[in-house]
Amino acid sequence: MSALNSQLEPHPEVDALLREVLEGARVVLGGRFVGAYLFGSLTSGDFDDASDIDLLFVTDEEIPHASFSALQSMHARIAARDSHWATQLEVSYIPRRALRRRDPGDCLHPHLDRGRGETLQPREHDSDWVVQRHVLRERGLTLAGPDPRTLIEHVSPDDLRRAMHDLLWWPAEILDDPARIAARGYQSYLVLTMCRVLYTLRHGAVVSKRAAADWAQETLGARWSPLIERARAGRHEPRNAATPEDIDGTLDLIRHTLEQARRDEAT
């Protein structure tokens, strides 16, 4: 964990949390433990009080029921604490064979979402994990185990573009149900996610939400810049209500992103 010293120096509670989760998971997994990897904002330099903590455990095979139950209990004990960071963990447990490349027939693995009341459950690791595999391979930080490049095949720019195309069903559904983005946190998250999608469609690469927002404000024009700037602030006020103006602007940005994706498919 020494590699995390510079990232976590201002966040001793996060450092202690990661050490505890790593130690606990290694005890439960025993000989099935292959490695543990940190990715996301903690490794991109964008970490702040509105961030989550993205963590991957690689196992040598599927986790048996008794071990799964023990991991559920461990995560539930941690999440029950009076701690902001204890409920900000996003953790996946993926077998080595399933991590190497995307296989739609082998994508159901234990995952813990951030948020109070969330539990470790089998979840699909589908198109979004094409992007996560790339991030892990290229910028993941090894807490224990082999270099992630030895575990994950190269993800090409076209693979990343296809993954973003596949993920657009989700924002498209919001066009028919705008009430889903009534809270400022989710509305802001969606704006910044569309910036990342547009960046990847243009460049075939993945950058952080902050870097994608910078690019979008410089590239997409004055129409979108105020919306993006308000989304940066909205991350820190997630329970506030989104304004009607920002809800309408977010829906327009979704439409813009979908149109850009359709143009890319046609070329």
mmCIF file of C-alpha atoms in Angstrom, residues 42-188:
data_model
loop_
_atom_site.group_PDB
_atom_site.id
_atom_site.type_symbol
_atom_site.label_atom_id
_atom_site.label_comp_id
_atom_site.label_asym_id
_atom_site.label_seq_id
_atom_site.Cartn_x
_atom_site.Cartn_y
_atom_site.Cartn_z
ATOM 1 C CA LEU A 42 -8.072 8.050 -6.478
ATOM 2 C CA THR A 43 -5.558 7.138 -9.171
ATOM 3 C CA SER A 44 -6.382 9.925 -11.644
ATOM 4 C CA GLY A 45 -5.818 12.842 -9.260
ATOM 5 C CA ASP A 46 -9.503 13.877 -9.282
ATOM 6 C CA PHE A 47 -10.428 12.512 -5.852
ATOM 7 C CA ASP A 48 -12.528 14.777 -3.641
ATOM 8 C CA ASP A 49 -15.285 14.541 -1.034
ATOM 9 C CA ALA A 50 -17.887 13.672 -3.701
ATOM 10 C CA SER A 51 -15.883 10.760 -5.138
ATOM 11 C CA ASP A 52 -16.376 7.055 -4.676
ATOM 12 C CA ILE A 53 -13.637 4.478 -4.068
ATOM 13 C CA ASP A 54 -13.264 1.982 -6.933
ATOM 14 C CA LEU A 55 -11.691 -1.309 -5.913
ATOM 15 C CA LEU A 56 -11.281 -4.642 -7.707
ATOM 16 C CA PHE A 57 -10.391 -8.019 -6.240
ATOM 17 C CA VAL A 58 -9.253 -10.701 -8.683
ATOM 18 C CA THR A 59 -9.792 -14.322 -7.709
ATOM 19 C CA ASP A 60 -8.478 -17.515 -9.253
ATOM 20 C CA GLU A 61 -12.015 -18.932 -9.643
ATOM 21 C CA GLU A 62 -15.609 -18.318 -8.601
ATOM 22 C CA ILE A 63 -16.130 -17.498 -4.928
ATOM 23 C CA PRO A 64 -17.936 -20.326 -3.082
ATOM 24 C CA HIS A 65 -21.126 -19.576 -1.171
ATOM 25 C CA ALA A 66 -19.529 -19.593 2.295
ATOM 26 C CA SER A 67 -16.846 -17.099 1.221
ATOM 27 C CA PHE A 68 -19.425 -14.906 -0.517
ATOM 28 C CA SER A 69 -21.490 -14.790 2.683
ATOM 29 C CA ALA A 70 -18.407 -13.893 4.710
ATOM 30 C CA LEU A 71 -17.566 -11.051 2.304
ATOM 31 C CA GLN A 72 -21.173 -9.808 2.489
ATOM 32 C CA SER A 73 -20.914 -9.721 6.262
ATOM 33 C CA MET A 74 -17.579 -7.914 6.179
ATOM 34 C CA HIS A 75 -18.896 -5.192 3.865
ATOM 35 C CA ALA A 76 -22.105 -4.853 5.898
ATOM 36 C CA ARG A 77 -20.115 -4.338 9.118
ATOM 37 C CA ILE A 78 -18.000 -1.639 7.483
ATOM 38 C CA ALA A 79 -20.979 0.131 5.889
ATOM 39 C CA ALA A 80 -22.852 0.258 9.232
ATOM 40 C CA ARG A 81 -20.294 2.657 10.693
ATOM 41 C CA ASP A 82 -20.880 6.356 11.117
ATOM 42 C CA SER A 83 -18.446 7.174 8.340
ATOM 43 C CA HIS A 84 -18.931 8.918 5.015
ATOM 44 C CA TRP A 85 -16.241 6.878 3.270
ATOM 45 C CA ALA A 86 -17.493 3.520 4.555
ATOM 46 C CA THR A 87 -20.501 3.849 2.221
ATOM 47 C CA GLN A 88 -18.534 5.133 -0.785
ATOM 48 C CA LEU A 89 -16.874 1.826 -1.699
ATOM 49 C CA GLU A 90 -17.533 0.380 -5.174
ATOM 50 C CA VAL A 91 -16.052 -3.108 -5.043
ATOM 51 C CA SER A 92 -16.055 -5.986 -7.551
ATOM 52 C CA TYR A 93 -14.791 -9.552 -7.198
ATOM 53 C CA ILE A 94 -13.987 -11.016 -10.624
ATOM 54 C CA PRO A 95 -12.317 -14.341 -11.498
ATOM 55 C CA ARG A 96 -9.090 -14.094 -13.440
ATOM 56 C CA ARG A 97 -10.557 -15.785 -16.548
ATOM 57 C CA ALA A 98 -13.487 -13.328 -16.731
ATOM 58 C CA LEU A 99 -11.315 -10.266 -16.271
ATOM 59 C CA ARG A 100 -9.081 -10.925 -19.272
ATOM 60 C CA ARG A 101 -11.629 -9.950 -21.920
ATOM 61 C CA ARG A 102 -15.321 -9.197 -22.243
ATOM 62 C CA ASP A 103 -17.504 -12.307 -22.385
ATOM 63 C CA PRO A 104 -21.266 -11.565 -22.290
ATOM 64 C CA GLY A 105 -21.808 -15.145 -21.123
ATOM 65 C CA ASP A 106 -19.495 -14.727 -18.132
ATOM 66 C CA CYS A 107 -20.277 -11.325 -16.658
ATOM 67 C CA LEU A 108 -22.214 -11.982 -13.435
ATOM 68 C CA HIS A 109 -19.913 -11.377 -10.467
ATOM 69 C CA PRO A 110 -20.146 -10.025 -6.905
ATOM 70 C CA HIS A 111 -20.318 -6.238 -6.738
ATOM 71 C CA LEU A 112 -20.945 -3.652 -4.027
ATOM 72 C CA ASP A 113 -22.411 -0.297 -5.082
ATOM 73 C CA ARG A 114 -21.750 2.893 -3.166
ATOM 74 C CA GLY A 115 -24.465 4.153 -0.870
ATOM 75 C CA ARG A 116 -26.047 3.395 2.467
ATOM 76 C CA GLY A 117 -28.084 0.185 2.426
ATOM 77 C CA GLU A 118 -26.208 -1.377 -0.499
ATOM 78 C CA THR A 119 -25.020 -4.977 -0.150
ATOM 79 C CA LEU A 120 -22.602 -7.211 -2.018
ATOM 80 C CA GLN A 121 -24.672 -8.924 -4.724
ATOM 81 C CA PRO A 122 -24.105 -10.665 -8.071
ATOM 82 C CA ARG A 123 -24.241 -7.929 -10.737
ATOM 83 C CA GLU A 124 -23.610 -7.837 -14.471
ATOM 84 C CA HIS A 125 -20.176 -6.516 -15.469
ATOM 85 C CA ASP A 126 -21.002 -5.851 -19.086
ATOM 86 C CA SER A 127 -20.198 -3.046 -21.567
ATOM 87 C CA ASP A 128 -19.187 -0.592 -18.856
ATOM 88 C CA TRP A 129 -16.469 -3.017 -17.818
ATOM 89 C CA VAL A 130 -14.838 -2.745 -21.226
ATOM 90 C CA VAL A 131 -14.044 0.799 -20.118
ATOM 91 C CA GLN A 132 -13.142 -0.249 -16.578
ATOM 92 C CA ARG A 133 -10.792 -2.960 -17.861
ATOM 93 C CA HIS A 134 -8.998 -0.355 -19.958
ATOM 94 C CA VAL A 135 -8.678 2.003 -17.000
ATOM 95 C CA LEU A 136 -7.456 -0.798 -14.755
ATOM 96 C CA ARG A 137 -4.925 -2.016 -17.293
ATOM 97 C CA GLU A 138 -3.515 1.392 -18.136
ATOM 98 C CA ARG A 139 -3.872 3.344 -14.887
ATOM 99 C CA GLY A 140 -4.842 0.927 -12.144
ATOM 100 C CA LEU A 141 -2.804 0.925 -8.950
ATOM 101 C CA THR A 142 -1.742 -2.464 -7.595
ATOM 102 C CA LEU A 143 -2.400 -2.907 -3.888
ATOM 103 C CA ALA A 144 -1.353 -6.565 -3.998
ATOM 104 C CA GLY A 145 -0.748 -9.088 -6.762
ATOM 105 C CA PRO A 146 0.632 -9.056 -10.312
ATOM 106 C CA ASP A 147 0.700 -6.129 -12.735
ATOM 107 C CA PRO A 148 -2.850 -5.706 -14.142
ATOM 108 C CA ARG A 149 -1.391 -5.700 -17.669
ATOM 109 C CA THR A 150 -0.679 -9.407 -17.193
ATOM 110 C CA LEU A 151 -4.347 -10.046 -16.338
ATOM 111 C CA ILE A 152 -6.191 -7.888 -18.890
ATOM 112 C CA GLU A 153 -5.922 -7.903 -22.681
ATOM 113 C CA HIS A 154 -5.354 -4.633 -24.531
ATOM 114 C CA VAL A 155 -8.569 -2.653 -25.103
ATOM 115 C CA SER A 156 -8.486 -0.861 -28.462
ATOM 116 C CA PRO A 157 -9.876 2.628 -29.186
ATOM 117 C CA ASP A 158 -12.631 1.054 -31.278
ATOM 118 C CA ASP A 159 -13.490 -1.284 -28.391
ATOM 119 C CA LEU A 160 -13.916 1.770 -26.180
ATOM 120 C CA ARG A 161 -16.094 3.540 -28.738
ATOM 121 C CA ARG A 162 -18.303 0.453 -29.116
ATOM 122 C CA ALA A 163 -18.640 0.183 -25.348
ATOM 123 C CA MET A 164 -19.824 3.793 -25.139
ATOM 124 C CA HIS A 165 -22.355 3.140 -27.913
ATOM 125 C CA ASP A 166 -23.645 0.122 -25.994
ATOM 126 C CA LEU A 167 -24.049 2.152 -22.809
ATOM 127 C CA LEU A 168 -26.216 4.847 -24.362
ATOM 128 C CA TRP A 169 -29.444 2.871 -23.846
ATOM 129 C CA TRP A 170 -29.367 4.112 -20.252
ATOM 130 C CA PRO A 171 -29.383 7.900 -20.853
ATOM 131 C CA ALA A 172 -31.799 7.346 -23.754
ATOM 132 C CA GLU A 173 -34.328 5.945 -21.273
ATOM 133 C CA ILE A 174 -34.073 9.105 -19.178
ATOM 134 C CA LEU A 175 -35.490 11.104 -22.091
ATOM 135 C CA ASP A 176 -38.780 9.303 -21.430
ATOM 136 C CA ASP A 177 -38.545 9.673 -17.648
ATOM 137 C CA PRO A 178 -36.910 13.017 -16.736
ATOM 138 C CA ALA A 179 -38.039 12.639 -13.121
ATOM 139 C CA ARG A 180 -35.077 10.300 -12.663
ATOM 140 C CA ILE A 181 -32.737 13.298 -12.758
ATOM 141 C CA ALA A 182 -34.716 15.481 -10.355
ATOM 142 C CA ALA A 183 -31.916 15.271 -7.772
ATOM 143 C CA ARG A 184 -28.943 17.487 -8.470
ATOM 144 C CA GLY A 185 -26.396 14.765 -7.750
ATOM 145 C CA TYR A 186 -27.684 12.366 -10.398
ATOM 146 C CA GLN A 187 -28.377 15.146 -12.895
ATOM 147 C CA SER A 188 -24.808 16.438 -12.491
#
